[in-house]
Structure formats: structure tokens, C-alpha cells
XYZ file of N, CA, C and O in Angstrom:
676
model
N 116.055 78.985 107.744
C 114.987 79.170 106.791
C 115.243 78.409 105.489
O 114.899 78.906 104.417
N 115.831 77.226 105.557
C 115.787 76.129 104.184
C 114.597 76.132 103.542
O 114.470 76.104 102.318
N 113.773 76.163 104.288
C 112.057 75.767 103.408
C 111.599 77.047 102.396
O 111.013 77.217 101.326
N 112.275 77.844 103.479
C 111.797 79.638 102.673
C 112.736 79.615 101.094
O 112.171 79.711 100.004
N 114.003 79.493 101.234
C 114.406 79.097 100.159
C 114.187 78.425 99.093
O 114.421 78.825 97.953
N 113.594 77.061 99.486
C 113.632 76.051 98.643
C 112.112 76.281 97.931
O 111.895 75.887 96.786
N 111.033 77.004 98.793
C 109.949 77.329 97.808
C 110.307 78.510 97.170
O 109.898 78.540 96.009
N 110.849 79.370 97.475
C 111.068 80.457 96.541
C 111.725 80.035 95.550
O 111.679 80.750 94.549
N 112.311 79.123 95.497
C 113.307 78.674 94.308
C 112.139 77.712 93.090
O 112.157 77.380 91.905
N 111.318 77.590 94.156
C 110.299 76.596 93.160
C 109.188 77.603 92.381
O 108.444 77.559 91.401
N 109.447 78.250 93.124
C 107.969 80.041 92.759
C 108.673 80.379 91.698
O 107.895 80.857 90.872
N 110.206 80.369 91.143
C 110.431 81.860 90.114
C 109.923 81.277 89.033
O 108.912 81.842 88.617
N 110.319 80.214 88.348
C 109.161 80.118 86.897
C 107.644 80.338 86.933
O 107.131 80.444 85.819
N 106.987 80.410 87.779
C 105.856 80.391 87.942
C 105.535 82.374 87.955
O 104.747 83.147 87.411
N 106.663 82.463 88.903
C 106.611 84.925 89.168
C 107.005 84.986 87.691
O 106.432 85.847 87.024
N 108.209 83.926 86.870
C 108.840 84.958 85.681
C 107.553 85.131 84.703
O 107.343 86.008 83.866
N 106.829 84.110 85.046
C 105.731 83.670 84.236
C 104.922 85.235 83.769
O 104.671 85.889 82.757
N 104.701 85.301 85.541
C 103.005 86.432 85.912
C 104.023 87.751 85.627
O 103.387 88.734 85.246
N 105.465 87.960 85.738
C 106.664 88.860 85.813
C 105.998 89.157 83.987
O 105.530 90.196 83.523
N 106.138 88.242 83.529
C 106.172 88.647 81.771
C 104.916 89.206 81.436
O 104.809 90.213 80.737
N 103.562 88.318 82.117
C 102.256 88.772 81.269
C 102.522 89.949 81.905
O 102.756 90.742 80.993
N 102.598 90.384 82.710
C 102.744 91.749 83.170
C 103.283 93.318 82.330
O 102.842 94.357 81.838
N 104.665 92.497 82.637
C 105.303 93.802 81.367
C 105.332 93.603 80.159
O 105.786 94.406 79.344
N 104.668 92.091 79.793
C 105.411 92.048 78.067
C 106.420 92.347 77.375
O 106.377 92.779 76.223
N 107.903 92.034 78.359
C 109.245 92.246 77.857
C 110.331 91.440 78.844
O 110.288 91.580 80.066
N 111.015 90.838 78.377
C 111.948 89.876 78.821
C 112.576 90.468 79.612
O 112.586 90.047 80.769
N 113.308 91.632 79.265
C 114.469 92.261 80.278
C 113.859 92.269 81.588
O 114.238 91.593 82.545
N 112.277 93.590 81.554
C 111.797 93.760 82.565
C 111.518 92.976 83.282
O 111.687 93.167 84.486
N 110.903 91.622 82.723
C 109.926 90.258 82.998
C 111.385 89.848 84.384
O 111.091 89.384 85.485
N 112.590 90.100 84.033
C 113.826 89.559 84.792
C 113.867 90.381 86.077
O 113.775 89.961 87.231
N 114.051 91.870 85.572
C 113.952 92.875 86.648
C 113.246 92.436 87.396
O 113.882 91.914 88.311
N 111.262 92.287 87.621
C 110.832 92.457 88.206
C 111.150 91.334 89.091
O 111.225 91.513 90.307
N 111.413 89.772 88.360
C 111.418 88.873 89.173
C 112.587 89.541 90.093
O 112.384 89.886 91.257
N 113.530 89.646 89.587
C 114.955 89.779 90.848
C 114.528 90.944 91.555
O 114.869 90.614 92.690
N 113.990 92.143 91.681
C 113.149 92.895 92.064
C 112.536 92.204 93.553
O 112.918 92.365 94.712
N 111.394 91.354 92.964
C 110.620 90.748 94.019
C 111.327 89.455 94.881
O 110.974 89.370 96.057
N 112.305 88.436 94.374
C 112.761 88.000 94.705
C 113.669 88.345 96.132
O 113.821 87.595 97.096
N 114.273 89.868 95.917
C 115.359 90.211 96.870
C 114.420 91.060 97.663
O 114.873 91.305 98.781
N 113.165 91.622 97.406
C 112.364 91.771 98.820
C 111.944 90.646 99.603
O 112.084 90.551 100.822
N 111.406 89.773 98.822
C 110.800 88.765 99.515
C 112.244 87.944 100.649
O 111.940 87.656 101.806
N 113.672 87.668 100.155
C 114.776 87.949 101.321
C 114.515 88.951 101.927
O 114.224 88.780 103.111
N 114.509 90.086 101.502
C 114.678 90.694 103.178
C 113.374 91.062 104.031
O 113.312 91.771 105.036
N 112.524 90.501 103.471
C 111.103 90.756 104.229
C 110.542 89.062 104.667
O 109.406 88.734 105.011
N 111.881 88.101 104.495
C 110.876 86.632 104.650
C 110.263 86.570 106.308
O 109.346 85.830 106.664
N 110.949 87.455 107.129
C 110.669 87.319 108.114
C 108.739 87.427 108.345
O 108.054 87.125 109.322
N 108.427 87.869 107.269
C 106.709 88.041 107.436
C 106.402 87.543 106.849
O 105.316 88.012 106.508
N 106.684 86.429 106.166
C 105.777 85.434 105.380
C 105.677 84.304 106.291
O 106.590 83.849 106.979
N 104.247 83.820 106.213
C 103.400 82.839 107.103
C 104.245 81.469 106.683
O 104.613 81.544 105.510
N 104.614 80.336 107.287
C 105.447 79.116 106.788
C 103.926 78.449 106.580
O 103.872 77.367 105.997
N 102.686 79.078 107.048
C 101.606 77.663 106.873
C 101.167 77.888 105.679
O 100.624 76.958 105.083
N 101.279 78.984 105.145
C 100.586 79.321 103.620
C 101.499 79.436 102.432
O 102.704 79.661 102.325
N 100.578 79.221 101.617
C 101.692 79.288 100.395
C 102.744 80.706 99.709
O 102.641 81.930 99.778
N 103.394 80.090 99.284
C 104.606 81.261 98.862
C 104.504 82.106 97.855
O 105.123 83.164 97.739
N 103.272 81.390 96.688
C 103.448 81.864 95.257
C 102.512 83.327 95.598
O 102.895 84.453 95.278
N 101.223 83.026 96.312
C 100.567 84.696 96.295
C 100.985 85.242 97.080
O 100.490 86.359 96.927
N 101.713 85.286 98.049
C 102.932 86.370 98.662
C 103.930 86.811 97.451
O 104.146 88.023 97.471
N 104.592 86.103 96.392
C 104.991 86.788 96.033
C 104.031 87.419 94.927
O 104.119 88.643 94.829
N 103.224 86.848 94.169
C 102.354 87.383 93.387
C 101.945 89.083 93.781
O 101.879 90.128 93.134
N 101.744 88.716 95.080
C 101.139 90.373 95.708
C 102.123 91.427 95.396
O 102.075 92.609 95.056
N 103.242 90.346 95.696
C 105.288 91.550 95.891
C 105.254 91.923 94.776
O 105.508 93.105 94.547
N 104.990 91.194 93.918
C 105.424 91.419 92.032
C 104.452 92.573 91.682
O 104.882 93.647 91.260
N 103.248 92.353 91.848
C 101.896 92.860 91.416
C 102.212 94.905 92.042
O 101.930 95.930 91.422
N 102.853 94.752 93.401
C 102.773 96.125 94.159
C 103.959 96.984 93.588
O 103.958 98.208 93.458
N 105.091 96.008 93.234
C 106.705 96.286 92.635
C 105.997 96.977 91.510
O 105.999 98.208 91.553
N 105.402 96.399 90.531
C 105.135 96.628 88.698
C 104.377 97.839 88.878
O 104.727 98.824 88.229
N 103.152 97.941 89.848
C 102.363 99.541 90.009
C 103.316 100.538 90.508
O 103.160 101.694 90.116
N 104.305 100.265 91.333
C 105.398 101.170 91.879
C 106.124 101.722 90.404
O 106.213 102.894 90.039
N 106.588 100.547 89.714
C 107.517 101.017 88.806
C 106.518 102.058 87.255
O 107.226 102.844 86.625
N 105.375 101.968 86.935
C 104.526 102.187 86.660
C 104.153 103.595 86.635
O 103.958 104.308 85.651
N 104.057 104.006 88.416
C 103.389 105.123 88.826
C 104.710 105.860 88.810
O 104.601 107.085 88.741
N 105.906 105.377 88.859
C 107.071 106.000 88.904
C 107.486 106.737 87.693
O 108.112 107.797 87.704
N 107.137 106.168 86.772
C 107.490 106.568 85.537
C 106.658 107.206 84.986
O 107.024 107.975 84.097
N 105.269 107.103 85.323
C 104.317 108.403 85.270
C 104.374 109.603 85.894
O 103.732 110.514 85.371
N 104.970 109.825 86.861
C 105.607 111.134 87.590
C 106.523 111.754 87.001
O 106.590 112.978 86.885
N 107.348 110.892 86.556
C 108.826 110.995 85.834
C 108.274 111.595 84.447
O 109.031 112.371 83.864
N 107.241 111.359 83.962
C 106.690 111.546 82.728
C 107.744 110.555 81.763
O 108.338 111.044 80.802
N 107.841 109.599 82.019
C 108.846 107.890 81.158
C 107.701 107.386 81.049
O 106.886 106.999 81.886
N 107.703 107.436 79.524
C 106.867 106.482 79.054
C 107.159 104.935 78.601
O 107.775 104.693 77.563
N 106.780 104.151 79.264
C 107.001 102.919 79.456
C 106.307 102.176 78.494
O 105.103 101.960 78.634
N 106.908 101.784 77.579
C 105.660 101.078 76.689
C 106.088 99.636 76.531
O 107.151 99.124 76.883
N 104.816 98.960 75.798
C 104.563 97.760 75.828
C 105.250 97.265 74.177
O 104.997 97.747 73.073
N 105.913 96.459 74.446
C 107.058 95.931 73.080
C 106.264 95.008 72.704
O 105.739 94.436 73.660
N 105.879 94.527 71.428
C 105.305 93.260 70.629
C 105.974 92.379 71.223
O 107.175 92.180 71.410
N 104.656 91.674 71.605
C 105.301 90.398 72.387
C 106.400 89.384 71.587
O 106.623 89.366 70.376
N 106.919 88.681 72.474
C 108.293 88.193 71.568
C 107.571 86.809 71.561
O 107.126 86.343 72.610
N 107.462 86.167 70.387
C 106.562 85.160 70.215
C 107.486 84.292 70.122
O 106.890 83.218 70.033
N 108.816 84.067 70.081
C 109.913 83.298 69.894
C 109.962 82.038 71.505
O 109.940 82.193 72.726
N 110.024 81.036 70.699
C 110.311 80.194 71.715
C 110.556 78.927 71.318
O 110.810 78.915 70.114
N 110.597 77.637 71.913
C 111.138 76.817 71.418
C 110.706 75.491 70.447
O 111.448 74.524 70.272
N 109.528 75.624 69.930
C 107.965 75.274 69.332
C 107.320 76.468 68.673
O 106.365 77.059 69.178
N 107.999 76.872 67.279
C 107.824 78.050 66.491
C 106.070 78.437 65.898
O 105.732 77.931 64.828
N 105.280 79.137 66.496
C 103.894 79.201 66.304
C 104.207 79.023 64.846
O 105.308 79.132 64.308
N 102.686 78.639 64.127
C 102.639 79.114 62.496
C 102.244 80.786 62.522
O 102.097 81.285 63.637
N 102.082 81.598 61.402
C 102.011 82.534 61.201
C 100.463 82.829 61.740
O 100.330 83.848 62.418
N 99.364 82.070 61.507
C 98.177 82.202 62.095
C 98.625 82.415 63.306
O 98.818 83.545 63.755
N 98.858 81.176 64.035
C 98.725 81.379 65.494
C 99.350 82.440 66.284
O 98.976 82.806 67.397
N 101.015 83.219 65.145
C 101.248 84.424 65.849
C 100.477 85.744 66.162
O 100.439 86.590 67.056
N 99.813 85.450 64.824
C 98.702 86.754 64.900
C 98.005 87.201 65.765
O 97.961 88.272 66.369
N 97.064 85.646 65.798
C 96.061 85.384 66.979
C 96.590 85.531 68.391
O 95.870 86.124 69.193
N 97.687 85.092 68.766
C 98.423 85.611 69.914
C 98.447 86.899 69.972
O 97.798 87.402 70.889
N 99.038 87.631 69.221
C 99.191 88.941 69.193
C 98.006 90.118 69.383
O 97.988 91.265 69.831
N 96.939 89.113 68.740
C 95.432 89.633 69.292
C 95.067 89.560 70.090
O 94.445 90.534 70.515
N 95.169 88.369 70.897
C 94.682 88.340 72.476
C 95.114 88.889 72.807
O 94.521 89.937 73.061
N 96.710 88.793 73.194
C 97.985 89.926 73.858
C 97.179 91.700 73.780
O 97.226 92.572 74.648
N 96.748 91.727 72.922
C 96.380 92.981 72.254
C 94.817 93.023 73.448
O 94.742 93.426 74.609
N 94.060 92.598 72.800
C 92.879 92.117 73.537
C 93.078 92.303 75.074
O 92.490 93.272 75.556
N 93.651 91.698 75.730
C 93.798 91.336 76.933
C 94.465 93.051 77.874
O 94.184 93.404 79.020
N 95.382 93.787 76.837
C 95.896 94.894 77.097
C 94.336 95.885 77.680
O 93.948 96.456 78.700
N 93.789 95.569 76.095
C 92.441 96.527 76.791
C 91.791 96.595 77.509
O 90.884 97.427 77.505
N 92.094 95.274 78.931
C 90.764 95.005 79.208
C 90.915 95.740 80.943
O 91.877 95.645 81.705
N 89.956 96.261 81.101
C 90.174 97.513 82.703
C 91.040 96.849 83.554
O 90.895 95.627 83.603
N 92.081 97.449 84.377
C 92.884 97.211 85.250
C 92.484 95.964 86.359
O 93.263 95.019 86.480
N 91.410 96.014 87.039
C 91.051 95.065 87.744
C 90.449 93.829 87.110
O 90.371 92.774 87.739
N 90.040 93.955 85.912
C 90.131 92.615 85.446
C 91.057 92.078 84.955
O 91.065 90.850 85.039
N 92.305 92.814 84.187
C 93.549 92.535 83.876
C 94.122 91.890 84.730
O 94.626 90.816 84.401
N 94.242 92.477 86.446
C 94.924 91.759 86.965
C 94.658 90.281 87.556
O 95.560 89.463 87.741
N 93.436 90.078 87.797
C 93.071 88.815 88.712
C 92.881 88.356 87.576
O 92.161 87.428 87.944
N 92.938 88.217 86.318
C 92.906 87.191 85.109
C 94.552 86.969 84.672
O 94.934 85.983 84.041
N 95.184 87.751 84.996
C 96.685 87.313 84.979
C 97.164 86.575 86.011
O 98.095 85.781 85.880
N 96.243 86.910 87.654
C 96.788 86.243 88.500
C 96.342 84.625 88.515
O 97.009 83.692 88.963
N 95.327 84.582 88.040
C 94.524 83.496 87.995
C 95.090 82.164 86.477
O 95.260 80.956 86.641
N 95.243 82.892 85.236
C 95.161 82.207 83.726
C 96.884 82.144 83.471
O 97.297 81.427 82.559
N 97.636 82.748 84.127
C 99.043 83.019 83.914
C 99.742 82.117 84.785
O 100.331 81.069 84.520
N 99.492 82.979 86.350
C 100.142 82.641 87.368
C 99.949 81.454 88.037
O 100.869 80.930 88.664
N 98.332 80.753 87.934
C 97.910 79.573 88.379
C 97.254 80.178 89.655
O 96.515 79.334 90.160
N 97.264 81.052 90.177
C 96.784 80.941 91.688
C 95.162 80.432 91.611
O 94.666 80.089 90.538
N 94.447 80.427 92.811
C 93.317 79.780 93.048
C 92.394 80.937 93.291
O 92.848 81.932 93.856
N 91.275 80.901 92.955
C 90.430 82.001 93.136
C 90.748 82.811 94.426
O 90.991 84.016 94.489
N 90.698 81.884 95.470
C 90.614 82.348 96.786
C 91.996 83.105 97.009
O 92.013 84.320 97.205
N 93.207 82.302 96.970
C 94.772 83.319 96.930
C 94.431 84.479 95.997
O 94.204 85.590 96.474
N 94.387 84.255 94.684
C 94.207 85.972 94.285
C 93.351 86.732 94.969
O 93.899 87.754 95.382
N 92.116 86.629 95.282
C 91.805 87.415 95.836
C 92.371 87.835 97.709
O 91.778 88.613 98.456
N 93.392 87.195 97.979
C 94.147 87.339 98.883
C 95.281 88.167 98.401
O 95.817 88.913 99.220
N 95.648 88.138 97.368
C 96.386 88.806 96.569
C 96.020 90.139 96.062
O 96.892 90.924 95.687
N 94.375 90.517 96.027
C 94.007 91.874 95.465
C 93.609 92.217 96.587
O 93.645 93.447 96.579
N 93.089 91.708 97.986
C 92.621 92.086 99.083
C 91.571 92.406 98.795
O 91.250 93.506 99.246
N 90.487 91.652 97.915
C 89.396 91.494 97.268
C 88.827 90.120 97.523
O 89.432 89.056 97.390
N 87.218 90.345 98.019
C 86.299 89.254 98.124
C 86.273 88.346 97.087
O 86.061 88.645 95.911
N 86.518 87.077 97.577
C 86.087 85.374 96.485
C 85.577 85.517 95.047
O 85.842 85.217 93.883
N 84.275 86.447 96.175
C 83.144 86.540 95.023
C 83.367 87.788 93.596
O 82.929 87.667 92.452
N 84.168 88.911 94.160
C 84.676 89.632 93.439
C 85.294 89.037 92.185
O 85.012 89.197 90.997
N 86.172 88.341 92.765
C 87.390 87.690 91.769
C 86.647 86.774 90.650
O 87.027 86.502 89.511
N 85.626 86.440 91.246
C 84.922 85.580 89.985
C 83.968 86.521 88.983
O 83.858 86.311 87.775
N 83.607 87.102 89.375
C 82.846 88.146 88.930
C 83.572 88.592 88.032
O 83.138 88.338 86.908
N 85.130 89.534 88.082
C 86.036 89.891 87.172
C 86.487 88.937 86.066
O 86.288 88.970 84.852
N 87.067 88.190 86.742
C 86.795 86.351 85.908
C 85.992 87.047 85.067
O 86.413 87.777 84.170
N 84.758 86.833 85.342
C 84.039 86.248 84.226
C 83.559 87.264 83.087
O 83.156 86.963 81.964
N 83.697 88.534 83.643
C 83.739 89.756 82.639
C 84.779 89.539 81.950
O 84.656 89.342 80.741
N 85.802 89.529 82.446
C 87.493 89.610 81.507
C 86.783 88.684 80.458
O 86.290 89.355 79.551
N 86.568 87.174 80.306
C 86.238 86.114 79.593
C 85.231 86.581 78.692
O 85.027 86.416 77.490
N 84.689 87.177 79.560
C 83.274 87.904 78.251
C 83.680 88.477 77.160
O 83.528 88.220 75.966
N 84.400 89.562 77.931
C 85.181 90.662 76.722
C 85.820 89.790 75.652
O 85.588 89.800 74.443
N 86.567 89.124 76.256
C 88.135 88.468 75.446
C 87.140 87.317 74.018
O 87.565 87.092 72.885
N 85.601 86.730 74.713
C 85.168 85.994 73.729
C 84.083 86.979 72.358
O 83.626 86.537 71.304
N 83.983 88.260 72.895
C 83.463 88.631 71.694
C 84.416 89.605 70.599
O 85.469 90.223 70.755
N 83.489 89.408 69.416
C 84.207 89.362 68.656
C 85.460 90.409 68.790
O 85.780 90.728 69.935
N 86.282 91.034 67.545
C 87.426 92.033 67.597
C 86.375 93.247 67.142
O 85.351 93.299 66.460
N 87.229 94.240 67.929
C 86.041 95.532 67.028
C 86.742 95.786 65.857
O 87.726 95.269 65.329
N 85.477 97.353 65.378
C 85.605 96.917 63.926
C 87.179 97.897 63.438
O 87.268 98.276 62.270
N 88.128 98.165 64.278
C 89.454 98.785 63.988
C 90.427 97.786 63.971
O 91.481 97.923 63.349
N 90.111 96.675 64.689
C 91.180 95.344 64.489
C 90.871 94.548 62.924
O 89.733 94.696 62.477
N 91.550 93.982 62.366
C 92.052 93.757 60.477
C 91.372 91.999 61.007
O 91.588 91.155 61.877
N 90.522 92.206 59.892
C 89.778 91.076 60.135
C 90.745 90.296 59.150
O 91.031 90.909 58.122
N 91.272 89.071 59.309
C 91.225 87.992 58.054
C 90.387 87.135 57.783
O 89.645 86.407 58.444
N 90.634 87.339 56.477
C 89.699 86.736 55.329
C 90.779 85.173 55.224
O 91.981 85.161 54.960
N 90.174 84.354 55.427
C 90.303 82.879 55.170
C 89.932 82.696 53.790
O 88.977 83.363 53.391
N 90.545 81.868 52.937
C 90.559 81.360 51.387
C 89.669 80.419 51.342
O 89.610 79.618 52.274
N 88.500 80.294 49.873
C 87.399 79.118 50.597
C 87.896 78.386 48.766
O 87.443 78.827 47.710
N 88.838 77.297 48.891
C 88.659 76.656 47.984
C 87.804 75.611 47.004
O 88.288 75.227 45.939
């Protein structure tokens, strides 16, 4: 199984990617990948060699994060979401952290099923058709969510988010 390897090895920046929008925290963003990574070994025996690798694991990651999720809701562990770490290697300006931090924010609110096929889709790269192979949801579904998520995310902030005032010299 060289090939199984060598795409999984090409998939993890792409899972740590959909791994992060997910939890919004580095440690976890790691967990989940190595998480999904070491199922996807011991389960490669059921992955198709004619199809692609990334929404097999997308699905693994996506089922892992509701597991860990629903787990900690039983547990009554509250799992929360850490300010995203805006640090990286091309330092935003202070605007653009904000505005990140708003979408980030934004994007939190937006209902579960559009959350996810807009992460699987704007994050992860997959193609309409794989995510919705990935939610076990119709084409047409996935665009549909698409295009609500986009709706939401383009109007304005409500009126509890801190509007800034721009300086008019």
C-alpha cells in the first residue's frame, strides 16, 4: 500500500487545515489530525484506490470532532472555543485581526449544517460533489447550504457586535 501512504502524506496539510477551522485550537487541530490519521491506517483496507483520499478523510475528521464533541457533552466538559491564534508568519495589521476575528466569530454562528459543508468546501478545498459525499447529502443540498452560509456571512454584523468607526480626515 505505497500509494495509500504517499496520499495520506499529501492530505495532512490540507485535514490540519479543515482539523483547525474545526476546533479553533492548535493542540486539538493536531489531535484530531493524528486522531484521523491512525484510523484511516487501520481502516485503509476500505478506502476505494479509484477515489480520492482527502474526503475519506474529511468524513474521518468530521465523524472523530462530533464524537469528541458529543463526548464531552455527556461528560458535561465544556469544550470551548479559544480566540483564534492569528499568529503566523505574515503578521495581519490590527484591522485585519479584528475582521478575522469577526468572521471566525460570524462563521461560529452559523447552523451546524451550513458550518460544515462551508468548512468542507472554503477551508478544506473539496468539490461540491465530494462534500456532499462527505455529508451523505445531495449535490444540490450542498449548494443550497453554500449559498445560505454566504448570505449570512455577507450581511451586515448585528447590532451586539462593536461597530468601528473609521476616521474621515
Amino acid at each position: 500500500m505505497p500509494r495509500f501512504g504517499q496520499e495520506l502524506k499529501e492530505a495532512l496539510p490540507s485535514l490540519w487545515r479543515y482539523a483547525y477551522a474545526l476546533t479553533r485550537d492548535r493542540s486539538r487541530a493536531d489531535d484530531l489530525v493524528q486522531d484521523c490519521a491512525e484510523r484511516a491506517l487501520r481502516k485503509r483496507h476500505l478506502w476505494q484506490q479509484d477515489r480520492p483520499i482527502r474526503p475519506w478523510l474529511a468524513k474521518m475528521a468530521l465523524n472523530i470532532h462530533r464524537n469528541t464533541l458529543r463526548t464531552a457533552a455527556v461528560r458535561h466538559i465544556h469544550v470551548a472555543y479559544d480566540e483564534a491564534d492569528l499568529t503566523s508568519h505574515a503578521q495581519p495589521s490590527a484591522e485585519q485581526g479584528l475582521e478575522a476575528r469577526e468572521m471566525l466569530r460570524r462563521v461560529d454562528t452559523l447552523p451546524p449544517e451550513q458550518r460544515d459543508v462551508l468548512l468542507l468546501v472554503v477551508i478544506d478545498g473539496l468539490s461540491y460533489a465530494e462534500a456532499a459525499g462527505v455529508l451523505g447529502i445531495p449535490v444540490g443540498t450542498v449548494m443550497s447550504r453554500i449559498s445560505r452560509a454566504r448570505a449570512s456571512l455577507k450581511q451586515e454584523p448585528t447590532p451586539e457586535t462593536p461597530v468601528r468607526l473609521r476616521s474621515v480626515t
